[in-house]
CSV table of C-alpha atoms in Angstrom, one decimal:
chain,number,residue,atom,x,y,z
A,1,MET,CA,6.6,-4.7,-0.9
A,2,ALA,CA,7.1,-8.2,0.2
A,3,SER,CA,9.0,-7.8,3.2
A,4,LEU,CA,6.2,-5.2,4.8
A,5,TRP,CA,3.1,-7.6,3.9
A,6,TRP,CA,5.0,-10.4,6.0
A,7,ALA,CA,5.9,-7.8,8.6
A,8,ALA,CA,1.8,-6.9,8.9
A,9,GLN,CA,0.6,-10.5,8.6
A,10,ARG,CA,3.1,-11.2,11.7
A,11,GLY,CA,1.6,-8.2,13.8
A,12,LEU,CA,-2.0,-9.6,12.9
A,13,ASP,CA,-1.2,-13.3,14.2
A,14,ASP,CA,0.7,-11.9,17.3
A,15,ALA,CA,-1.9,-9.3,17.9
A,16,GLN,CA,-4.7,-11.8,17.6
A,17,ARG,CA,-2.8,-14.3,20.6
A,18,GLU,CA,-2.3,-11.5,22.7
A,19,LEU,CA,-5.5,-10.3,22.9
A,20,HIS,CA,-7.7,-13.6,22.3
A,21,ASP,CA,-11.2,-12.8,22.8
A,22,LYS,CA,-11.0,-9.4,23.3
A,23,LEU,CA,-10.2,-8.3,19.6
A,24,PRO,CA,-13.2,-8.9,17.0
A,25,PRO,CA,-12.4,-11.1,13.9
A,26,CYS,CA,-9.5,-8.7,11.7
A,27,ARG,CA,-8.0,-9.5,8.7
A,28,LEU,CA,-5.6,-7.7,6.7
A,29,VAL,CA,-6.7,-6.5,2.9
A,30,PRO,CA,-4.0,-5.5,0.6
A,31,LEU,CA,-4.3,-2.4,-1.6
A,32,ILE,CA,-1.5,-2.3,-4.2
A,33,LYS,CA,-1.4,0.1,-7.2
A,34,ASP,CA,1.0,1.3,-9.9
A,35,SER,CA,-0.1,4.7,-9.6
A,36,PRO,CA,-1.6,6.5,-6.5
A,37,TRP,CA,-2.2,9.3,-8.6
A,38,SER,CA,-4.5,7.7,-11.5
A,39,ASP,CA,-6.0,5.1,-9.5
A,40,GLY,CA,-4.6,4.8,-6.2
A,41,ALA,CA,-6.9,7.2,-4.2
A,42,SER,CA,-10.5,5.9,-5.5
A,43,ALA,CA,-9.5,2.0,-4.9
A,44,LEU,CA,-8.5,3.2,-1.3
A,45,ALA,CA,-12.0,5.0,-1.0
A,46,GLU,CA,-14.0,2.1,-2.6
A,47,LEU,CA,-12.0,-0.3,-0.4
A,48,ILE,CA,-13.0,1.4,2.9
A,49,PHE,CA,-16.6,1.4,2.4
A,50,ARG,CA,-16.7,-1.9,0.7
A,51,GLU,CA,-14.7,-3.6,3.5
A,52,ASN,CA,-15.6,-1.8,6.6
A,53,VAL,CA,-12.3,-0.8,7.2
A,54,VAL,CA,-11.3,0.3,10.8
A,55,GLY,CA,-7.7,1.8,9.7
A,56,VAL,CA,-5.2,2.0,7.4
A,57,VAL,CA,-1.6,1.2,7.7
A,58,GLY,CA,0.5,2.6,4.6
A,59,GLY,CA,1.7,3.8,2.4
A,60,THR,CA,5.0,2.5,1.1
A,61,ASP,CA,5.8,6.3,0.4
A,62,GLY,CA,5.2,9.7,1.2
A,63,GLU,CA,3.1,10.5,-2.2
A,64,ALA,CA,0.8,7.6,-1.2
A,65,THR,CA,0.8,8.6,2.2
A,66,HIS,CA,-0.6,12.1,1.3
A,67,LEU,CA,-3.0,10.6,-1.2
A,68,ALA,CA,-4.4,8.4,1.5
A,69,GLU,CA,-4.5,11.3,3.6
A,70,THR,CA,-7.0,13.1,1.5
A,71,ILE,CA,-9.5,9.8,1.9
A,72,VAL,CA,-9.1,8.8,5.5
A,73,ALA,CA,-9.5,12.9,6.8
A,74,LYS,CA,-13.0,12.7,4.9
A,75,VAL,CA,-14.0,9.7,6.3
A,76,HIS,CA,-12.6,9.9,10.0
A,77,LEU,CA,-10.3,6.5,9.6
A,78,PRO,CA,-6.9,6.5,11.4
A,79,LEU,CA,-4.0,6.4,9.0
A,80,LEU,CA,-0.6,4.9,10.6
A,81,SER,CA,2.4,5.8,8.6
A,82,PRO,CA,5.0,3.4,9.2
A,83,VAL,CA,7.6,4.2,6.1
A,84,ALA,CA,7.0,7.7,5.2
A,85,THR,CA,9.7,10.2,6.4
A,86,ASP,CA,7.8,13.4,4.9
A,87,LYS,CA,7.0,15.9,7.7
A,88,THR,CA,4.5,17.7,6.2
A,89,THR,CA,2.3,14.8,6.1
A,90,ASN,CA,1.7,15.4,9.6
A,91,LEU,CA,1.4,19.4,9.1
A,92,ALA,CA,-1.9,19.6,7.3
A,93,GLY,CA,-4.2,19.9,10.3
A,94,VAL,CA,-5.4,16.1,10.0
A,95,PRO,CA,-5.3,14.8,13.1
A,96,TRP,CA,-6.1,11.5,11.9
A,97,ILE,CA,-2.5,10.7,10.7
A,98,PHE,CA,-0.1,8.8,12.8
A,99,ALA,CA,3.6,8.9,11.4
A,100,LEU,CA,5.8,6.3,13.1
A,101,ALA,CA,8.8,6.7,10.9
A,102,PRO,CA,11.1,9.5,12.0
A,103,GLY,CA,10.6,12.6,10.0
A,104,ASP,CA,13.1,14.0,7.5
A,105,HIS,CA,13.1,17.1,10.1
A,106,LEU,CA,14.7,15.0,12.5
A,107,ILE,CA,17.3,13.1,10.0
A,108,ALA,CA,18.2,15.9,7.9
A,109,PRO,CA,20.4,17.9,11.1
A,110,VAL,CA,21.9,14.5,11.8
A,111,LEU,CA,23.3,14.2,8.5
A,112,ALA,CA,24.1,17.5,8.0
A,113,GLN,CA,26.3,17.5,10.8
A,114,ARG,CA,28.0,14.5,9.9
A,115,ILE,CA,28.4,16.2,6.8
A,116,ALA,CA,29.7,19.1,7.6
A,117,GLY,CA,32.0,17.7,10.4
A,118,SER,CA,34.8,16.7,7.7
A,119,CYS,CA,34.9,20.5,6.5
A,120,PRO,CA,34.2,19.5,2.7
A,121,ARG,CA,34.8,22.1,0.0
A,122,ARG,CA,32.9,20.4,-2.6
A,123,ILE,CA,29.3,18.7,-2.6
A,124,ALA,CA,27.1,17.6,-5.5
A,125,VAL,CA,23.8,15.9,-5.5
A,126,LEU,CA,21.7,13.9,-7.5
A,127,LEU,CA,18.0,13.6,-7.0
A,128,GLY,CA,15.2,11.6,-8.2
A,129,SER,CA,11.9,13.9,-9.4
A,130,ASP,CA,10.0,12.2,-6.7
A,131,HIS,CA,8.3,13.6,-4.0
A,132,ASP,CA,10.0,12.0,-1.0
A,133,SER,CA,13.7,12.7,-2.8
A,134,GLN,CA,12.4,16.7,-3.1
A,135,TRP,CA,11.4,16.9,0.4
A,136,PHE,CA,14.4,15.0,1.7
A,137,TRP,CA,16.6,17.7,0.0
A,138,ARG,CA,14.6,20.5,0.8
A,139,GLU,CA,15.4,19.8,4.6
A,140,LEU,CA,18.6,18.3,4.0
A,141,ASN,CA,20.0,21.3,2.0
A,142,LYS,CA,18.6,24.2,4.9
A,143,TRP,CA,20.9,22.3,7.6
A,144,LEU,CA,23.8,22.4,5.4
A,145,LEU,CA,23.2,26.3,4.7
A,146,ARG,CA,23.3,26.5,8.8
A,147,HIS,CA,26.5,24.6,8.9
A,148,GLY,CA,28.3,26.6,6.4
A,149,CYS,CA,28.3,23.9,3.5
A,150,GLN,CA,27.9,25.0,0.0
A,151,VAL,CA,26.4,22.7,-2.6
A,152,ASN,CA,28.4,23.0,-6.0
A,153,SER,CA,26.1,21.2,-8.2
A,154,VAL,CA,22.2,19.6,-8.1
A,155,ILE,CA,21.2,17.3,-10.6
A,156,ILE,CA,17.7,16.1,-11.0
A,157,LEU,CA,16.6,13.1,-12.9
A,158,PRO,CA,13.3,11.7,-13.9
A,159,ARG,CA,11.6,8.8,-12.5
A,160,GLU,CA,12.8,6.8,-15.3
A,161,GLU,CA,16.2,4.9,-15.2
A,162,GLN,CA,17.4,6.8,-17.9
A,163,ALA,CA,20.5,9.3,-18.5
A,164,VAL,CA,22.3,7.8,-15.3
A,165,THR,CA,25.3,7.5,-16.8
A,166,LYS,CA,25.9,11.1,-17.9
A,167,ALA,CA,24.4,12.6,-14.6
A,168,VAL,CA,26.6,10.8,-12.5
A,169,TRP,CA,29.8,11.9,-14.8
A,170,GLU,CA,28.8,15.2,-14.6
A,171,SER,CA,28.4,15.3,-10.8
A,172,LEU,CA,31.7,13.7,-10.5
A,173,GLU,CA,33.1,16.3,-12.9
A,174,ASN,CA,34.6,18.5,-9.8
A,175,SER,CA,35.8,15.7,-8.0
A,176,PRO,CA,33.3,16.4,-4.8
A,177,GLU,CA,34.3,14.7,-1.5
A,178,TRP,CA,30.7,14.2,-0.8
A,179,LEU,CA,28.0,13.0,-3.4
A,180,ILE,CA,24.4,13.1,-2.1
A,181,VAL,CA,22.1,10.5,-3.3
A,182,SER,CA,18.1,10.8,-2.9
A,183,ALA,CA,15.9,8.7,-5.3
A,184,PRO,CA,13.5,5.9,-5.5
A,185,ARG,CA,15.1,2.2,-5.2
A,186,PRO,CA,15.5,1.3,-8.6
A,187,LEU,CA,16.7,4.5,-9.7
A,188,LEU,CA,18.8,4.7,-6.4
A,189,VAL,CA,20.6,1.3,-7.4
A,190,SER,CA,21.4,2.6,-10.6
A,191,ILE,CA,22.8,5.9,-9.2
A,192,ILE,CA,25.1,3.9,-7.0
A,193,ARG,CA,26.1,1.4,-9.0
A,194,GLU,CA,27.1,3.8,-11.3
A,195,ILE,CA,29.1,6.0,-9.2
A,196,ARG,CA,31.0,3.0,-8.0
A,197,ARG,CA,32.2,2.1,-11.7
A,198,HIS,CA,33.8,5.7,-11.7
A,199,THR,CA,35.1,6.0,-8.3
A,200,SER,CA,35.7,4.6,-4.9
A,201,THR,CA,37.0,7.7,-3.3
A,202,VAL,CA,33.9,10.0,-2.9
A,203,GLN,CA,31.7,9.6,0.2
A,204,ILE,CA,28.1,8.8,-0.7
A,205,VAL,CA,25.4,10.0,2.0
A,206,CYS,CA,21.8,8.8,1.1
A,207,ASP,CA,18.5,9.0,3.0
A,208,ALA,CA,16.8,6.0,5.0
A,209,ARG,CA,15.7,4.2,1.8
A,210,VAL,CA,19.1,2.9,1.0
A,211,SER,CA,19.0,0.8,4.1
A,212,ARG,CA,15.7,-1.0,3.1
A,213,VAL,CA,15.9,-4.6,2.8
A,214,ASP,CA,15.0,-4.2,-0.9
A,215,ALA,CA,18.1,-1.7,-1.6
A,216,LEU,CA,20.4,-3.5,0.5
A,217,LYS,CA,19.7,-6.9,-1.3
A,218,SER,CA,20.0,-5.4,-4.9
A,219,LEU,CA,23.2,-2.9,-3.8
A,220,GLY,CA,24.9,-5.8,-2.6
A,221,LEU,CA,28.8,-4.8,-2.2
A,222,ASP,CA,28.1,-1.5,-3.8
A,223,ALA,CA,26.4,-0.4,-0.7
A,224,GLU,CA,29.6,-0.7,1.4
A,225,GLY,CA,30.6,2.6,3.3
A,226,ILE,CA,27.4,4.5,2.4
A,227,ILE,CA,26.7,7.1,5.2
A,228,CYS,CA,22.4,7.3,5.8
A,229,PRO,CA,20.1,7.9,8.7
A,230,CYS,CA,20.2,4.9,11.2
A,231,LEU,CA,16.2,4.9,12.4
A,232,VAL,CA,16.4,1.8,14.2
A,233,PRO,CA,17.2,3.1,17.8
A,234,ASP,CA,19.2,1.3,20.7
A,235,SER,CA,16.1,0.7,22.3
A,236,CYS,CA,14.8,-1.8,19.5
A,237,HIS,CA,14.6,-5.2,20.4
A,238,ILE,CA,13.5,-7.3,17.8
A,239,PRO,CA,12.8,-10.8,19.2
A,240,GLN,CA,15.3,-13.8,17.9
A,241,ASP,CA,12.4,-15.7,16.4
A,242,PHE,CA,11.1,-12.8,14.5
A,243,ARG,CA,14.6,-11.7,13.3
A,244,GLU,CA,15.6,-15.5,12.4
A,245,THR,CA,12.4,-16.2,10.7
A,246,PHE,CA,12.9,-13.2,8.6
A,247,GLN,CA,16.6,-13.9,7.6
A,248,LYS,CA,15.4,-17.0,6.7
A,249,GLU,CA,12.7,-15.4,4.1
A,250,PHE,CA,14.4,-12.7,3.1
A,251,ALA,CA,18.2,-13.3,3.4
A,252,VAL,CA,18.9,-10.0,5.5
A,253,GLU,CA,18.0,-8.8,8.3
A,254,PRO,CA,14.7,-6.4,9.2
A,255,ASP,CA,14.9,-2.9,8.5
A,256,TYR,CA,13.4,0.1,10.3
A,257,ALA,CA,10.3,0.0,7.8
A,258,VAL,CA,9.0,-4.1,8.5
A,259,ALA,CA,9.7,-3.1,12.8
A,260,LEU,CA,7.4,-0.1,12.5
A,261,THR,CA,4.7,-2.0,10.0
A,262,TYR,CA,4.6,-4.6,12.5
A,263,ASP,CA,4.4,-2.3,15.3
A,264,ALA,CA,1.4,-0.3,13.0
A,265,VAL,CA,-0.5,-3.2,12.9
A,266,ARG,CA,-0.3,-4.0,16.5
A,267,MET,CA,-0.8,-0.7,18.1
A,268,LEU,CA,-4.0,-0.5,15.4
A,269,LEU,CA,-5.5,-3.9,16.8
A,270,HIS,CA,-4.9,-3.1,20.5
A,271,ALA,CA,-6.8,0.4,19.6
A,272,VAL,CA,-9.4,-1.5,18.2
A,273,ALA,CA,-9.6,-4.1,20.9
A,274,ARG,CA,-10.1,-1.4,23.4
A,275,ALA,CA,-12.8,0.3,21.2
A,276,ALA,CA,-14.7,-2.8,20.9
A,277,GLN,CA,-15.3,-3.6,24.6
A,278,GLY,CA,-18.5,-1.6,24.2
A,279,GLY,CA,-19.9,-3.9,21.6
A,280,ARG,CA,-18.5,-5.5,18.4
A,281,ASP,CA,-21.5,-4.7,15.9
A,282,ASN,CA,-20.4,-1.2,15.4
A,283,ILE,CA,-16.7,0.2,16.5
A,284,ASP,CA,-16.4,3.9,16.8
A,285,ARG,CA,-13.2,5.4,14.8
A,286,VAL,CA,-13.3,8.3,17.0
A,287,GLU,CA,-13.0,5.6,19.8
A,288,ILE,CA,-10.2,3.8,18.0
A,289,TYR,CA,-8.4,7.2,17.3
A,290,ASN,CA,-8.2,8.2,21.1
A,291,SER,CA,-7.1,4.8,21.7
A,292,LEU,CA,-4.2,5.8,19.5
A,293,LEU,CA,-3.6,8.8,21.0
A,294,ALA,CA,-3.7,7.4,24.4
A,295,ILE,CA,-1.1,4.1,23.7
A,296,SER,CA,1.6,6.7,23.4
A,297,PRO,CA,4.3,6.0,24.4
A,298,TYR,CA,3.9,2.8,23.2
A,299,ARG,CA,7.1,-0.1,23.3
A,300,GLY,CA,7.1,-2.0,20.3
A,301,VAL,CA,9.6,-4.1,18.5
A,302,PHE,CA,11.2,-0.8,17.2
A,303,GLY,CA,11.6,0.8,20.4
A,304,THR,CA,9.2,3.4,22.2
A,305,ILE,CA,7.2,4.9,19.9
A,306,GLU,CA,5.7,8.6,21.1
A,307,TRP,CA,3.7,11.0,19.5
A,308,ASP,CA,4.4,14.6,19.4
A,309,ARG,CA,1.8,17.6,19.0
A,310,VAL,CA,1.3,16.4,15.4
A,311,ASN,CA,1.1,12.9,16.5
A,312,ALA,CA,4.2,11.9,14.9
A,313,ASN,CA,7.0,10.0,16.3
A,314,LYS,CA,9.5,12.2,18.1
A,315,CYS,CA,12.3,9.3,18.9
A,316,SER,CA,16.1,10.4,17.9
A,317,VAL,CA,18.1,9.4,14.9
A,318,VAL,CA,21.7,9.0,14.5
A,319,PRO,CA,23.8,8.9,11.5
A,320,GLY,CA,24.9,5.1,10.1
A,321,VAL,CA,27.4,3.4,7.7
A,322,ILE,CA,26.4,0.4,5.9
A,323,ARG,CA,28.9,-2.6,6.3
A,324,ASN,CA,28.7,-6.0,5.5
A,325,GLY,CA,25.2,-5.4,4.2
A,326,LYS,CA,24.1,-4.2,7.6
A,327,ILE,CA,23.6,-0.6,8.9
A,328,ILE,CA,25.8,0.3,11.8
A,329,PRO,CA,25.1,3.4,14.2
A,330,GLU,CA,28.0,6.0,14.3
A,331,VAL,CA,28.4,8.2,17.1
A,332,PRO,CA,27.6,11.5,16.5
A,333,SER,CA,30.6,14.0,16.1
A,334,SER,CA,28.8,16.1,18.7
A,335,ARG,CA,29.2,13.4,21.4
């Protein structure tokens, strides 16, 4: 999570310079827990009341975001989600949630069309048992069926990195042309490395997590040629100094989650500054929420962020391929 914290801190520093005396004194308070289910939600609730929180940026995956959603809905606190792609975060009728990352419902049709374009006869699937992997596969499978693509095998692995070798061997047993992989980063890295040990011919397609900074650094050359959604739009204009400073720190280019985390913090602070104009002593959270609604469309380093009817970003997605540690957008086959 170091890259996300870097982006959040950079967003805070830049917003404070831009807004000057319009913005009340603000600081970032990190909340990192091993398990959101055991103590994450209670820790967030305690933090909100202890630190006079005016907004939440997070979480790092769909599970953590859903749990944060249950808290912010009760205390009327805006939550900006720059990472999670699970569309159900915004389908629970909770208006306080703003999803910046393109949802799986936008990603799945693009990947399904990319796979279907090769007229595959054999498709295998390797999944983690986590929330994000299951929801991603649910969306992708729906669109594969619409394209007439039948999946030959689906193997679900536990969260722990065990039985990877056996699962990969079973998935490759019938020589699939495409292998769909969706799992949290440690398990994802183990799966892809094991696949590369067995074969270099199968086409691997993954969800957006494979293009994240930590995954690309862990995979190295094993990431070469993987198909995944390219979530950084053509309109993305990350400043050169931002890019160079990030590369110096992390040795790779900033990913979509880094850009969106930076934008999320800046958007939140612009909304806080607007809400504070009536007085800094008691900032109304409803005013912050209304300001976040009104800020759309927002032009950030990620590109244009524009809310749909459930406050989710409705930007377009294209398929991409990983080359030399970077995700390169592909031209969709329909164009």
